[in-house]
Amino acid sequence: MVGAEELVGVLRAIVGSDHVLVDADLRAGYEVDWTGRWRGRASAVVRPGSTAEVAEVVAACSAAGVAVLPQGGNTGLVGGGAPAGGEVVLSLRRLTRMGDVDPLSNQVTVGAGVVLADLQASLEPGGRELAIDLAARDSATIGGLVATNAGGLRVLRHGTMRAQVVGLEAVLADGTVVSRLAGLAKDATGYDLSSLLVGSEGTLGVVTAARLRLVPRRPARVTALLALASVADAVDVAATLRDRLDSLDVAELVVGPTLALVAQERHLSSPFAEPPAAALLVECGARTEAPVEALADAVLASGSLVLDAAVSDQPAARARLWQLREEITEALQAAGPPRKLDVSLPLDRLAAFADEVVAQVEAGHPGAACHLFGHVLDGNLHVNVLGVDDVTGEAVDELVLGLVAAAGGSIGAEHGIGRAKVRWLHLSRSPAELAAFRAIKAALDPAGTFSPGVLLPDPGPRASPS
Ligand code: MLT
Ligand code: ZN
């Protein structure tokens, strides 16, 4: 078995010296996540430039018994992309090849390192887009979106990243390459390895390229921010709009205190004279003419539930409304850092959960402020708690995730489990499911080379960093 020094030499021979980072200051940006909460020392950062190089790097690390942590844009919020200590961080950001769009199938093949915003910009002239959008679009990579089964702002219409993936190319733990990039809409020939890798958080293989389904762009857009008396009313209004509007793409919930926080921290102004208990940001899209009247009619159909509304189809005014939603994460980080919990609930229990989680967190932890926002029609709430330290934070996590489990929800909606929620996974997965998870891990990564400490509660057999 080669030692750590020797391995660095082998890695340099594979990817070139410039792409093996061992100096602390060069490694630094790859060793900490966006929140600053998750950090660790990598034994090296390796930046392969092709699938063949990824395969050779993985094979060399496996042979040396050194753990490998695949990393994309490093904008995940649960620590899945930050090293715990000693791993080789495998940055996929140089895999930026973008294939030509296939207009017949409406698909494209892209490298794992392609940034979401770059892909959308390249698709725009052809009138197509990937049906995934999220605030981290300028740094999130396709590989990371696949590995976490990302959701974001458009799930209500087109589903999560899983629904956009037609097939994947990936490197397995022994360096073998598996490829399913032909773009076949129908392919019932056994186990769907691509689907298994979606949401596997780098624990089963390294995604190197993806064949993606595209949808028509709908650039004529109208956006509205609606003021409501409660989260329950927001759920009702969002469901009414969804049922009446084929053009509805977005329904985002922000509770009153969180709307006030983002306005204050980011120096934005709320369009409402009276601060509402809850606000709903909705948006409809069409190919040529923004469906302003259709949205207005649907809002009227919600009766007296909508207390106030700001509506626009003009880019600058729409952008101002969006700031009140998209800048929440930065506002919370500036006021925190917060305890971040991304959960989903059955829709008929979301409003009761929202009331209860705020009441219980704030009563149980004096000084804590519980902020809620999220993708309401996906049942997805982002519970962010300010005013707690790391020790109290563990108790807050336990309280919030216990309430989620009691309400029949999921403790990880769209950010994944990462390192943050490993100890709570049993709240959402049965012993039988966890046993199946371990069997899959043992079959595809028997030495535990990939992403130790991420997702799976039982470490099982594992490569030890040398
Ligand atoms: C969002 O919806 O803005 C993201 O999931 C980010 C977050 O939860 O902070
Ligand atoms: Zn989100």
Tab-separated table of N, CA and C in Angstrom, residues 34-35 77 255 257-258 261 325 327-343 353 357-358 361-362 368-374 380-388 396-397 400 414-415 421:
chain	number	residue	atom	x	y	z
A	34	TRP	N	-20.237	26.699	2.979
A	34	TRP	CA	-20.727	28.079	2.883
A	34	TRP	C	-21.100	28.644	4.250
A	35	THR	N	-21.635	27.797	5.134
A	35	THR	CA	-22.084	28.293	6.437
A	35	THR	C	-20.918	28.538	7.385
A	77	LEU	N	-25.669	22.765	2.488
A	77	LEU	CA	-25.784	23.414	3.797
A	77	LEU	C	-25.747	22.425	4.963
A	255	VAL	N	-42.706	33.608	6.662
A	255	VAL	CA	-43.541	34.072	7.782
A	255	VAL	C	-43.169	35.511	8.138
A	257	PRO	N	-42.174	37.374	10.809
A	257	PRO	CA	-40.903	37.789	11.433
A	257	PRO	C	-39.707	37.618	10.493
A	258	THR	N	-39.778	36.632	9.612
A	258	THR	CA	-38.667	36.400	8.683
A	258	THR	C	-38.674	37.460	7.579
A	261	LEU	N	-37.115	40.397	9.136
A	261	LEU	CA	-35.661	40.230	9.292
A	261	LEU	C	-34.925	40.482	7.983
A	325	ARG	N	-37.393	37.278	-0.791
A	325	ARG	CA	-37.333	35.827	-0.598
A	325	ARG	C	-35.907	35.296	-0.756
A	327	GLU	N	-32.961	36.650	-0.516
A	327	GLU	CA	-31.866	37.126	0.346
A	327	GLU	C	-32.049	36.698	1.802
A	328	ILE	N	-33.027	35.818	2.049
A	328	ILE	CA	-33.264	35.366	3.430
A	328	ILE	C	-32.061	34.602	3.971
A	329	THR	N	-31.473	33.736	3.155
A	329	THR	CA	-30.352	32.927	3.640
A	329	THR	C	-29.193	33.817	4.084
A	330	GLU	N	-28.859	34.831	3.278
A	330	GLU	CA	-27.792	35.770	3.647
A	330	GLU	C	-28.174	36.559	4.904
A	331	ALA	N	-29.457	36.971	4.978
A	331	ALA	CA	-29.901	37.747	6.142
A	331	ALA	C	-29.764	36.927	7.421
A	332	LEU	N	-30.157	35.660	7.355
A	332	LEU	CA	-30.056	34.795	8.539
A	332	LEU	C	-28.597	34.556	8.906
A	333	GLN	N	-27.755	34.383	7.902
A	333	GLN	CA	-26.327	34.154	8.165
A	333	GLN	C	-25.727	35.385	8.851
A	334	ALA	N	-26.119	36.586	8.380
A	334	ALA	CA	-25.594	37.817	8.971
A	334	ALA	C	-26.073	37.976	10.416
A	335	ALA	N	-27.296	37.555	10.687
A	335	ALA	CA	-27.837	37.695	12.037
A	335	ALA	C	-27.448	36.522	12.934
A	336	GLY	N	-26.862	35.498	12.361
A	336	GLY	CA	-26.570	34.266	13.090
A	336	GLY	C	-25.100	34.023	13.329
A	337	PRO	N	-24.580	32.848	12.929
A	337	PRO	CA	-25.230	31.889	12.036
A	337	PRO	C	-26.365	31.128	12.719
A	338	PRO	N	-27.374	30.762	11.919
A	338	PRO	CA	-28.530	30.064	12.484
A	338	PRO	C	-28.309	28.551	12.524
A	339	ARG	N	-29.124	27.881	13.291
A	339	ARG	CA	-29.259	26.432	13.197
A	339	ARG	C	-30.169	26.204	12.004
A	340	LYS	N	-29.736	25.437	10.993
A	340	LYS	CA	-30.521	25.308	9.756
A	340	LYS	C	-31.113	23.910	9.663
A	341	LEU	N	-32.434	23.843	9.558
A	341	LEU	CA	-33.107	22.554	9.444
A	341	LEU	C	-34.078	22.614	8.272
A	342	ASP	N	-33.848	21.731	7.320
A	342	ASP	CA	-34.641	21.712	6.088
A	342	ASP	C	-35.529	20.472	6.137
A	343	VAL	N	-36.842	20.678	6.253
A	343	VAL	CA	-37.741	19.545	6.512
A	343	VAL	C	-38.956	19.606	5.579
A	353	PHE	N	-47.837	22.367	12.165
A	353	PHE	CA	-46.423	22.203	12.507
A	353	PHE	C	-45.735	23.561	12.635
A	357	VAL	N	-43.859	24.483	16.005
A	357	VAL	CA	-42.394	24.501	16.083
A	357	VAL	C	-41.911	25.855	16.606
A	358	VAL	N	-42.542	26.929	16.162
A	358	VAL	CA	-42.142	28.257	16.653
A	358	VAL	C	-42.422	28.356	18.164
A	361	VAL	N	-39.957	25.897	20.199
A	361	VAL	CA	-38.542	26.302	20.180
A	361	VAL	C	-38.354	27.558	21.026
A	362	GLU	N	-39.244	28.526	20.845
A	362	GLU	CA	-39.042	29.812	21.539
A	362	GLU	C	-39.375	29.694	23.035
A	368	ALA	N	-34.069	32.361	21.791
A	368	ALA	CA	-34.065	31.805	20.427
A	368	ALA	C	-35.164	32.462	19.600
A	369	ALA	N	-34.894	32.628	18.313
A	369	ALA	CA	-35.916	33.131	17.374
A	369	ALA	C	-36.017	32.130	16.237
A	370	CYS	N	-37.219	31.609	16.043
A	370	CYS	CA	-37.434	30.546	15.054
A	370	CYS	C	-38.002	31.146	13.766
A	371	HIS	N	-37.227	31.102	12.681
A	371	HIS	CA	-37.646	31.678	11.400
A	371	HIS	C	-38.050	30.573	10.429
A	372	LEU	N	-39.116	30.837	9.671
A	372	LEU	CA	-39.628	29.833	8.734
A	372	LEU	C	-39.787	30.448	7.346
A	373	PHE	N	-39.330	29.705	6.347
A	373	PHE	CA	-39.629	30.046	4.950
A	373	PHE	C	-39.521	28.761	4.155
A	374	GLY	N	-39.951	28.787	2.905
A	374	GLY	CA	-39.799	27.559	2.132
A	374	GLY	C	-40.760	27.439	0.975
A	380	ASN	N	-42.323	21.881	2.017
A	380	ASN	CA	-40.918	22.045	2.428
A	380	ASN	C	-40.713	23.356	3.196
A	381	LEU	N	-40.416	23.216	4.490
A	381	LEU	CA	-40.113	24.386	5.315
A	381	LEU	C	-38.633	24.411	5.664
A	382	HIS	N	-38.025	25.595	5.588
A	382	HIS	CA	-36.678	25.793	6.109
A	382	HIS	C	-36.830	26.415	7.496
A	383	VAL	N	-36.512	25.622	8.508
A	383	VAL	CA	-36.607	26.083	9.897
A	383	VAL	C	-35.218	26.567	10.298
A	384	ASN	N	-35.094	27.857	10.545
A	384	ASN	CA	-33.794	28.433	10.915
A	384	ASN	C	-33.923	29.061	12.300
A	385	VAL	N	-33.057	28.646	13.220
A	385	VAL	CA	-33.176	29.128	14.594
A	385	VAL	C	-31.965	29.998	14.932
A	386	LEU	N	-32.240	31.253	15.259
A	386	LEU	CA	-31.192	32.194	15.671
A	386	LEU	C	-31.129	32.235	17.199
A	387	GLY	N	-29.973	32.641	17.705
A	387	GLY	CA	-29.859	32.878	19.148
A	387	GLY	C	-29.567	31.628	19.951
A	388	VAL	N	-29.011	30.584	19.310
A	388	VAL	CA	-28.606	29.387	20.070
A	388	VAL	C	-27.145	29.072	19.746
A	396	VAL	N	-32.047	21.915	20.041
A	396	VAL	CA	-33.014	22.502	19.106
A	396	VAL	C	-33.259	21.535	17.939
A	397	ASP	N	-32.166	20.967	17.404
A	397	ASP	CA	-32.314	19.998	16.306
A	397	ASP	C	-33.225	18.850	16.735
A	400	VAL	N	-36.915	20.035	16.978
A	400	VAL	CA	-37.554	20.310	15.686
A	400	VAL	C	-37.761	19.007	14.907
A	414	GLU	N	-34.600	18.778	0.958
A	414	GLU	CA	-33.899	19.055	-0.293
A	414	GLU	C	-32.415	19.347	-0.105
A	415	HIS	N	-31.942	19.441	1.129
A	415	HIS	CA	-30.511	19.700	1.348
A	415	HIS	C	-29.736	18.416	1.578
A	421	LYS	N	-27.197	15.703	9.873
A	421	LYS	CA	-28.386	14.992	10.356
A	421	LYS	C	-28.210	13.491	10.446
